[in-house]
Each structure stands twice: as C-alpha cells, then as structure tokens.
Amino acid sequence: MVFTCDKQQLQDALTLVGRVVSSRTTLSILECVLLIAKEDEGIILCASDLEVSIETKAIPAEVEVAGSIALDAKLFTDIIRKLSGDFVTVEVDDSQTALCKSGRSRLKIVGQPPDEFPLIEMDKIDEHGAVNNRYSLKSVVLRDMIKQTVFSISPDQSKLVLTGELLEIKENALRMIAVDMFRISYRAEKLEGDVLECKAVVPGKAMNELARILPAGDEDEVSFFFTPKWAVFETGSFIMVSRLLEGDFVRYDQIFNEDFSTSVVVNRLQLLSAFERAVLVAVDSRMPPTQLDINDDDLLIKAHNERGQVNDGIPCETDGKDLSIHFNPRYFIEALRAIEDEKVVIKFNTQLSPCTIRGADSEIDCKYLIVPLRPPA
Amino acid sequence: MVFTCDKQQLQDALTLVGRVVSSRTTLSILECVLLIAKEDEGIILCASDLEVSIETKAIPAEVEVAGSIALDAKLFTDIIRKLSGDFVTVEVDDSQTALCKSGRSRLKIVGQPPDEFPLIEMDKIDEHGAVNNRYSLKSVVLRDMIKQTVFSISPDQSKLVLTGELLEIKENALRMIAVDMFRISYRAEKLEGDVLECKAVVPGKAMNELARILPAGDEDEVSFFFTPKWAVFETGSFIMVSRLLEGDFVRYDQIFNEDFSTSVVVNRLQLLSAFERAVLVAVDSRMPPTQLDINDDDLLIKAHNERGQVNDGIPCETDGKDLSIHFNPRYFIEALRAIEDEKVVIKFNTQLSPCTIRGADSEIDCKYLIVPLRPPA
C-alpha cells in the first residue's frame, strides 16, 4: 500500500474517528485505526470499539498501490499532526511496517494485519435487504436533540436498555427519549414526507459520540435507518454504525401528564442559578435535597446539609395552589440547561408526584419529567 | 466581622491566592483562605501551604465590623462566583458561621477560627531589620526569566537544594539558574542602580506559582528581597513569601564553556519539531536516545526504539569538525521552546562533553547546557 494525501485532510479524518478508538484495552487491535487505500477512490479510515464503528467517506489521495493496514491510532495521529509538510506519503511493506514521509522527515512504525480489525461491513448489516426506509434531518437538529435528552439515560447497568436512548418514529416525527428511575427527557421533531413507524434503542455512548462529530454546517444533513440489530447514521463525511440495545423500553407516553394543581412560569436562568447555588454545598457527589416553596407569586429555593445552608427567592407567575416539594437539584439543573427559552413552565400535582418542565415560548417540542424526593420527616 | 465589597474584585483576589491553597491535606486549615476585614482599609486575603504564602493588598470594601475568619477556599470561591449580584455582603457571627448575601441569595457556611491559620507575619520575616536592599524588575521580565529556567530544576528530592532555583545578584544583574544532573538553564537580567550582591535558592513550586500570578501589564513592577530564611516578592496586588532551600548550590559558572570543536547555527523551530517527532516514539515517559549527526552543513536527527524509527534532516551552518552525539530529546525540546530567537547556536566539544545552546541574535542573556548520553555500544 502506497498513497500520498493532504496532511490536514488526513488529520481531520483521524480526529473524526479517533473518539471511538479505545485507549487502554486488552485487545490492542481496538487501539488501532484501519486505513484502506483504494485506487481511484482515496483513503478510508475506520475505528471501532465493537459496539460503535465509524467509517469516513473517502479522502482524496493519490493511491499508487491499493491495500490496507491497522495502525496505532494515537501514535499515527500524533505523527501526522507533527509532520511539517503539507502532504504526507505512507508506504506499507509486506511486514506491516508503515513509513510516513513528509519533507525530509521519515517515521517508521509497525502496524497490525488489517484482517484482524473488527470491521463492521455495511452489506452484512442489511443482509436481508430489510431496510426500506431511511429518515433524514438537519445535522444540527439531530445534534441538539441528542444534547437535550442524553443526560437522562440511566447509569444503572443492571437494566441495560435504559442506558440507551429510545429513537421512535411515530406520527411523522422522530421522538428521542431518555429515562432513568427519577426522570424522563423527551424531544420530538417533525420528519419530511410520509415515514414508516419504527423504534430502536441506541446506547448512550454512541449518541454522545454522534452528537460530538455531527457536522455543524447549516446545510449538513444526516440520514439514518435501523435494522433489527443496528442503527446507521450517515453524513457527507462519515457513516456511524451502532449496535442496538435489546429489551422493553419504558412506556413514557403514559407518564407525561398535562393536569396540574400548581403551575408556575419562571425565568429559566434565575431558577438555574438558584439551583446551582444549592449544589455548592453538595458533599462529594451527594446532592442536598432542595426544597421549592411556592407561595403566591414567589418561589423560594432552600437547601441545607452539614456543609452549609442556601436560601434564594425568585418571582414567578403562579396558577393554582401553594406547594412545598423537594427535588434532587442536579435533575433540575440538567433540564434547565437543556431548554433554550427565556422562561419555563413547571406543572406540579402533589408533593409526591412528578413535575413536568417545558419552555414557555419556543416551538421546540421538548419536555422533562422529574420525580420529587420524599420530604424529610 | 461584616463587610460589603465588589463581587468581581473579591473573586479575582480569591483566584490569585487560590493556587497556593492545598486541595487535600490532613490539616483542613490549609484548605482555607484567611479573610481579614480592616476598617478604613478593606479586605485582605491570605493563603499558605506552609512553604509559600500569598497575601493580597487590601481590596476596597465597606467594613462595618472588623474581624477575620478562615473559610474553605474552594467552597467560598465557588459561592462568590455563583452569586448573581454585583456586590456581596459577608457577615460572620461568634460561632464562626459566615453568611454570604447578594440579591435575594443567602448562603451560610461554617468557617474556622482565624488564629489557627498559619499566617506568616511580615514583621517576623525581617525581625532583625536585616534587609537593607530591595531589588526591582518589570513584572513580565521576572515572569519570563522564571519560565525560561524553572523547567530544569531537579526532580530528585534527595538533593533538596537542586529542587529550587538559584537567584543570584551579582555584577548589578539578577541571574536565575536551575540545575539537574544532566543540564543547566541560565538567564540573567541587568538591575537598575548599584545593588548589593546576594543569593538565595527559592523552591521550584514557589517560582512556578509566582510566574503564574505575576501581573502582565507593561507598567507592572515587582520588588523583591531576601532574608536568611525567606524570599519576598511584592507587586501592586500581592505579597508572596517563600521559604528558602538550604544547602550548597552547584558552581554553575565554571561549567559553561565557550570553547568548541564544532559549532552549528540552525533554525530553532525546525530543530524543535525534529526533536518533537523523535519523542513521538517514546514509550510511556521513556525517551528514545536521539542522535545528532553533523556532516558539513547538514544536521541529521535520528531516533529509534521498539516502537518505531525517526529520521530527519535540517540544513545548518557548521564551524569545525563533523560530530555524532546522543541526547535525551526532552532536554533539547524544553531549551528550544524557552529560547525566542529565530536561530540558535549550539557548541559541542567531544561526544561525551556537554553542549551549550543559546539564541543566535537576541540580546537576552539566556543559555542552556545539556549533558549528552553515552553513545550505544
């Protein structure tokens, strides 16, 4: 294998796939990036951690001899970054040694045979030709949908399906839902045209990686589809494939409730910073139970523990009864950071039933449900 | 103690002293910042790790009741940063509880008695009135002098005096010297007026902290003096006091040698990036011995180990004999990063004797000595 390409393009592609590369594993091939040089096409880079794989679209290159090799991703990336020239030539010999040349610099490193690399082949994913529907969204929209929900996935590995996000296509919209024991995050977005209904649970790690690498240009689109075992996301620069999680997801739609006995409209950033102050007295990661007292048009936020005591007050518009209720402040902070509106509407029922939060103005279909803490005896 | 002050000024002062505060110690008072409120003066903040102390100049404040308290530095800094108003009022009661108020926010935390704080009192430092000479430099100059030398202090705790930097005042100049087993960094700067000769060894940690907090304005000055046990650095915003290290420092001035059998002039950034590429094949922190081959007006840089092989070539202007010599590339990298000139002059004698490096053009009196590695058998 021998090719010459633009150094910056190769470096950008390495950065793109690099996040999926494992850093310390017992399988050293997983610390590698797979380079494939195809005549008349260019260079393709692949990385995989067995759950998630990323494959770049072809980078333009002058391919003298086609071939492939697996190279230590971190070392190869550092080498490309540190080369001084604008172009780099990579020559791989039969002993899997790669020589990287640029200007008068020569760096030689030993690679691994490409056939050891756990490449997920696209034609295996859709082997029965089952995929008859692809969906499409603006790349930045999908990225925001992930960021506005993924923080609510469950950390509990004993209920694996909840460590992922539900992607549900229903009523011509994509709904994304993340759930743990104490909260639900929900975000939906209309899809163009008539789309088949479908659902899949994608691991949180894959969703996080996807949000990081989705292109941010106004014109960038992402298309995606699901098979019974895989989710596939494709942009102009890469294809990401993630294994799906199996199991029954929570029936979230029956839990959100528009009834309320108390509803408040409050400035989002003021409420967020009050909760952020409550968290200051957290001891390690133990959050102080935070009390919300709604008295007419005034919202009091209180927390105390062995470390200290916090009191805050914010004006609000209240509809309904006064209420005193306790929450884990972290759940409120994450939801309030995800919403973009100036004001939020929070709907409560009893001291023991979940509240819902959503933006007061925006058209974005985004809502959060949080289960309260039992009031201290 | 009761005072009101500008939130941003208090936050800046906390950031200034914060670096000296220990984060996890067995002595919880060392995790505190000491606040002293003086009527007609304002607020003074102090932090200490027993070796280094920083005391701010008074921050303007409306002091209703004078007094002092020691507060957990991290918690208090986070509280001040998160308060929403522009001003903050701090009220301390007899039980050492501090109430921080801003707008409608109230945060209450428990402090510690101020007399437990290991305050280094300035009048104790100069108790015999021994200090009869203060020196003065531009703040940015002292900062650069530290940065250009401090990386060479010895990591070896068994020879404690070499874990510090020698500050020597001699021939109307300040010389700063850092030495470990394999190298010496030297930087000198003229002082104004007639100054008394003097020398002191300041711990590397104090020097590093000082370089970080020295004000960077063109007009900022730093004045400093030494007692037999202490170094004191004073700027418009703080006084830093550091304990000195005891012991005999290396007689560095006899080691630098202007004789050479080979001298090269070479582009600094080209040589730096060649060494940086050699370091890419380092295994953990084990650096590959890096060979310099000087052949007429060409400098070859080579390194190899089990991880890979690096070859580079740079044009140079050579005066003297051809030479082949090995170095730890890290020492060259640090010296070449510290120099500011476009080109450097490197003078060699034999394969086994140290080389010296200095800028080819600049007026800055800055030089480095590096001991070579024994060539592989």
Tab-separated table of N, CA and C in Angstrom, chain A residues 72 75 78-79 82-84 104-110 276-277 280 284 298 300 307-315, chain B residues 24 72 75 78-79 82-84 104-110 276-277 280 298 300 307-315:
chain	number	residue	atom	x	y	z
A	72	ASP	N	-1.655	1.959	15.179
A	72	ASP	CA	-1.973	2.537	16.487
A	72	ASP	C	-2.518	3.951	16.269
A	75	LEU	N	-0.655	7.041	18.091
A	75	LEU	CA	0.685	7.273	17.547
A	75	LEU	C	0.607	7.823	16.122
A	78	ASP	N	-0.600	11.412	16.162
A	78	ASP	CA	0.460	12.321	16.615
A	78	ASP	C	1.500	12.534	15.519
A	79	ILE	N	1.833	11.472	14.817
A	79	ILE	CA	2.822	11.584	13.734
A	79	ILE	C	2.311	12.524	12.646
A	82	LYS	N	2.374	16.118	13.717
A	82	LYS	CA	3.700	16.717	13.917
A	82	LYS	C	4.516	16.832	12.634
A	83	LEU	N	4.066	16.238	11.543
A	83	LEU	CA	4.834	16.350	10.309
A	83	LEU	C	4.806	17.790	9.826
A	84	SER	N	5.903	18.233	9.221
A	84	SER	CA	5.975	19.657	8.900
A	84	SER	C	5.410	19.996	7.524
A	104	ARG	N	11.778	16.221	4.668
A	104	ARG	CA	12.902	15.314	4.929
A	104	ARG	C	12.625	14.384	6.112
A	105	SER	N	11.418	14.429	6.668
A	105	SER	CA	11.096	13.575	7.818
A	105	SER	C	10.662	12.192	7.368
A	106	ARG	N	11.149	11.196	8.089
A	106	ARG	CA	10.786	9.797	7.837
A	106	ARG	C	10.447	9.176	9.188
A	107	LEU	N	9.213	8.686	9.361
A	107	LEU	CA	8.866	7.992	10.602
A	107	LEU	C	8.353	6.613	10.259
A	108	LYS	N	8.918	5.618	10.923
A	108	LYS	CA	8.565	4.245	10.605
A	108	LYS	C	7.955	3.598	11.845
A	109	ILE	N	6.762	3.042	11.711
A	109	ILE	CA	6.143	2.351	12.843
A	109	ILE	C	5.572	1.017	12.363
A	110	VAL	N	5.397	0.117	13.312
A	110	VAL	CA	4.905	-1.211	12.955
A	110	VAL	C	3.393	-1.253	13.135
A	276	GLU	N	-28.027	26.031	41.016
A	276	GLU	CA	-26.559	25.894	41.005
A	276	GLU	C	-25.956	26.320	42.338
A	277	ARG	N	-26.560	27.305	42.980
A	277	ARG	CA	-26.065	27.695	44.302
A	277	ARG	C	-26.395	26.618	45.331
A	280	LEU	N	-23.812	23.990	45.502
A	280	LEU	CA	-22.494	24.341	46.054
A	280	LEU	C	-22.205	23.612	47.355
A	284	ASP	N	-19.097	15.855	48.240
A	284	ASP	CA	-18.687	14.975	47.149
A	284	ASP	C	-19.791	15.001	46.096
A	298	ASP	N	-44.298	33.870	44.354
A	298	ASP	CA	-42.926	33.858	44.833
A	298	ASP	C	-42.469	32.408	44.971
A	300	LEU	N	-39.505	30.104	46.516
A	300	LEU	CA	-38.340	30.039	47.391
A	300	LEU	C	-37.595	28.740	47.132
A	307	ARG	N	-22.769	20.815	55.387
A	307	ARG	CA	-21.770	21.727	54.857
A	307	ARG	C	-22.227	23.184	54.857
A	308	GLY	N	-23.523	23.380	54.754
A	308	GLY	CA	-23.995	24.754	54.716
A	308	GLY	C	-25.466	24.856	54.414
A	309	GLN	N	-25.891	26.060	54.139
A	309	GLN	CA	-27.316	26.358	54.011
A	309	GLN	C	-27.504	27.411	52.923
A	310	VAL	N	-28.480	27.172	52.035
A	310	VAL	CA	-28.701	28.065	50.904
A	310	VAL	C	-30.157	28.492	50.885
A	311	ASN	N	-30.408	29.779	50.657
A	311	ASN	CA	-31.763	30.310	50.540
A	311	ASN	C	-31.827	31.260	49.368
A	312	ASP	N	-32.819	31.100	48.537
A	312	ASP	CA	-32.963	32.000	47.401
A	312	ASP	C	-34.437	32.267	47.145
A	313	GLY	N	-34.736	33.356	46.458
A	313	GLY	CA	-36.115	33.670	46.105
A	313	GLY	C	-36.193	34.246	44.716
A	314	ILE	N	-37.224	33.845	43.978
A	314	ILE	CA	-37.413	34.349	42.610
A	314	ILE	C	-38.891	34.655	42.423
A	315	PRO	N	-39.218	35.750	41.754
A	315	PRO	CA	-40.624	35.991	41.436
A	315	PRO	C	-41.103	35.007	40.370
B	24	ARG	N	-6.078	18.671	49.133
B	24	ARG	CA	-6.405	17.573	50.059
B	24	ARG	C	-5.254	17.415	51.036
B	72	ASP	N	-13.236	27.673	53.931
B	72	ASP	CA	-12.844	26.701	52.905
B	72	ASP	C	-12.699	27.444	51.569
B	75	LEU	N	-14.898	26.194	48.435
B	75	LEU	CA	-16.330	26.446	48.616
B	75	LEU	C	-16.633	27.944	48.561
B	78	ASP	N	-16.335	29.223	45.009
B	78	ASP	CA	-17.490	28.809	44.206
B	78	ASP	C	-18.722	29.643	44.550
B	79	ILE	N	-18.911	29.906	45.829
B	79	ILE	CA	-20.071	30.703	46.246
B	79	ILE	C	-19.998	32.102	45.645
B	82	LYS	N	-20.738	32.125	41.968
B	82	LYS	CA	-22.110	31.796	41.574
B	82	LYS	C	-23.134	32.828	42.030
B	83	LEU	N	-22.746	33.772	42.854
B	83	LEU	CA	-23.721	34.771	43.292
B	83	LEU	C	-24.122	35.638	42.108
B	84	SER	N	-25.385	36.070	42.105
B	84	SER	CA	-25.857	36.755	40.904
B	84	SER	C	-25.641	38.262	40.939
B	104	ARG	N	-31.298	38.289	46.529
B	104	ARG	CA	-32.114	37.508	47.460
B	104	ARG	C	-31.419	36.209	47.885
B	105	SER	N	-30.182	36.008	47.448
B	105	SER	CA	-29.467	34.774	47.794
B	105	SER	C	-28.788	34.893	49.156
B	106	ARG	N	-28.896	33.833	49.922
B	106	ARG	CA	-28.254	33.743	51.243
B	106	ARG	C	-27.548	32.396	51.309
B	107	LEU	N	-26.237	32.401	51.489
B	107	LEU	CA	-25.523	31.132	51.661
B	107	LEU	C	-24.762	31.187	52.973
B	108	LYS	N	-24.953	30.140	53.768
B	108	LYS	CA	-24.339	30.131	55.089
B	108	LYS	C	-23.389	28.941	55.172
B	109	ILE	N	-22.137	29.182	55.525
B	109	ILE	CA	-21.184	28.082	55.688
B	109	ILE	C	-20.405	28.278	56.987
B	110	VAL	N	-19.854	27.184	57.476
B	110	VAL	CA	-19.128	27.246	58.737
B	110	VAL	C	-17.639	27.430	58.454
B	276	GLU	N	10.653	17.005	18.456
B	276	GLU	CA	9.282	16.630	18.846
B	276	GLU	C	8.832	15.365	18.105
B	277	ARG	N	9.281	15.206	16.874
B	277	ARG	CA	8.945	13.971	16.155
B	277	ARG	C	9.694	12.779	16.750
B	280	LEU	N	7.875	11.261	19.589
B	280	LEU	CA	6.629	10.532	19.300
B	280	LEU	C	6.762	9.043	19.586
B	298	ASP	N	24.905	20.037	7.248
B	298	ASP	CA	23.674	19.262	7.336
B	298	ASP	C	23.610	18.608	8.711
B	300	LEU	N	21.611	15.804	10.855
B	300	LEU	CA	20.658	14.692	10.826
B	300	LEU	C	20.216	14.391	12.250
B	307	ARG	N	9.353	0.927	19.432
B	307	ARG	CA	8.082	1.434	18.929
B	307	ARG	C	8.170	1.964	17.496
B	308	GLY	N	9.350	2.423	17.108
B	308	GLY	CA	9.461	2.969	15.760
B	308	GLY	C	10.796	3.627	15.518
B	309	GLN	N	10.863	4.333	14.423
B	309	GLN	CA	12.136	4.876	13.954
B	309	GLN	C	11.874	6.237	13.311
B	310	VAL	N	12.710	7.225	13.642
B	310	VAL	CA	12.514	8.579	13.152
B	310	VAL	C	13.799	9.072	12.506
B	311	ASN	N	13.701	9.702	11.358
B	311	ASN	CA	14.845	10.291	10.666
B	311	ASN	C	14.461	11.662	10.164
B	312	ASP	N	15.324	12.626	10.416
B	312	ASP	CA	15.043	13.968	9.929
B	312	ASP	C	16.347	14.631	9.511
B	313	GLY	N	16.249	15.637	8.683
B	313	GLY	CA	17.444	16.376	8.282
B	313	GLY	C	17.144	17.855	8.190
B	314	ILE	N	18.097	18.691	8.640
B	314	ILE	CA	17.919	20.147	8.597
B	314	ILE	C	19.228	20.768	8.113
B	315	PRO	N	19.155	21.775	7.251
B	315	PRO	CA	20.392	22.470	6.891
B	315	PRO	C	20.901	23.294	8.072
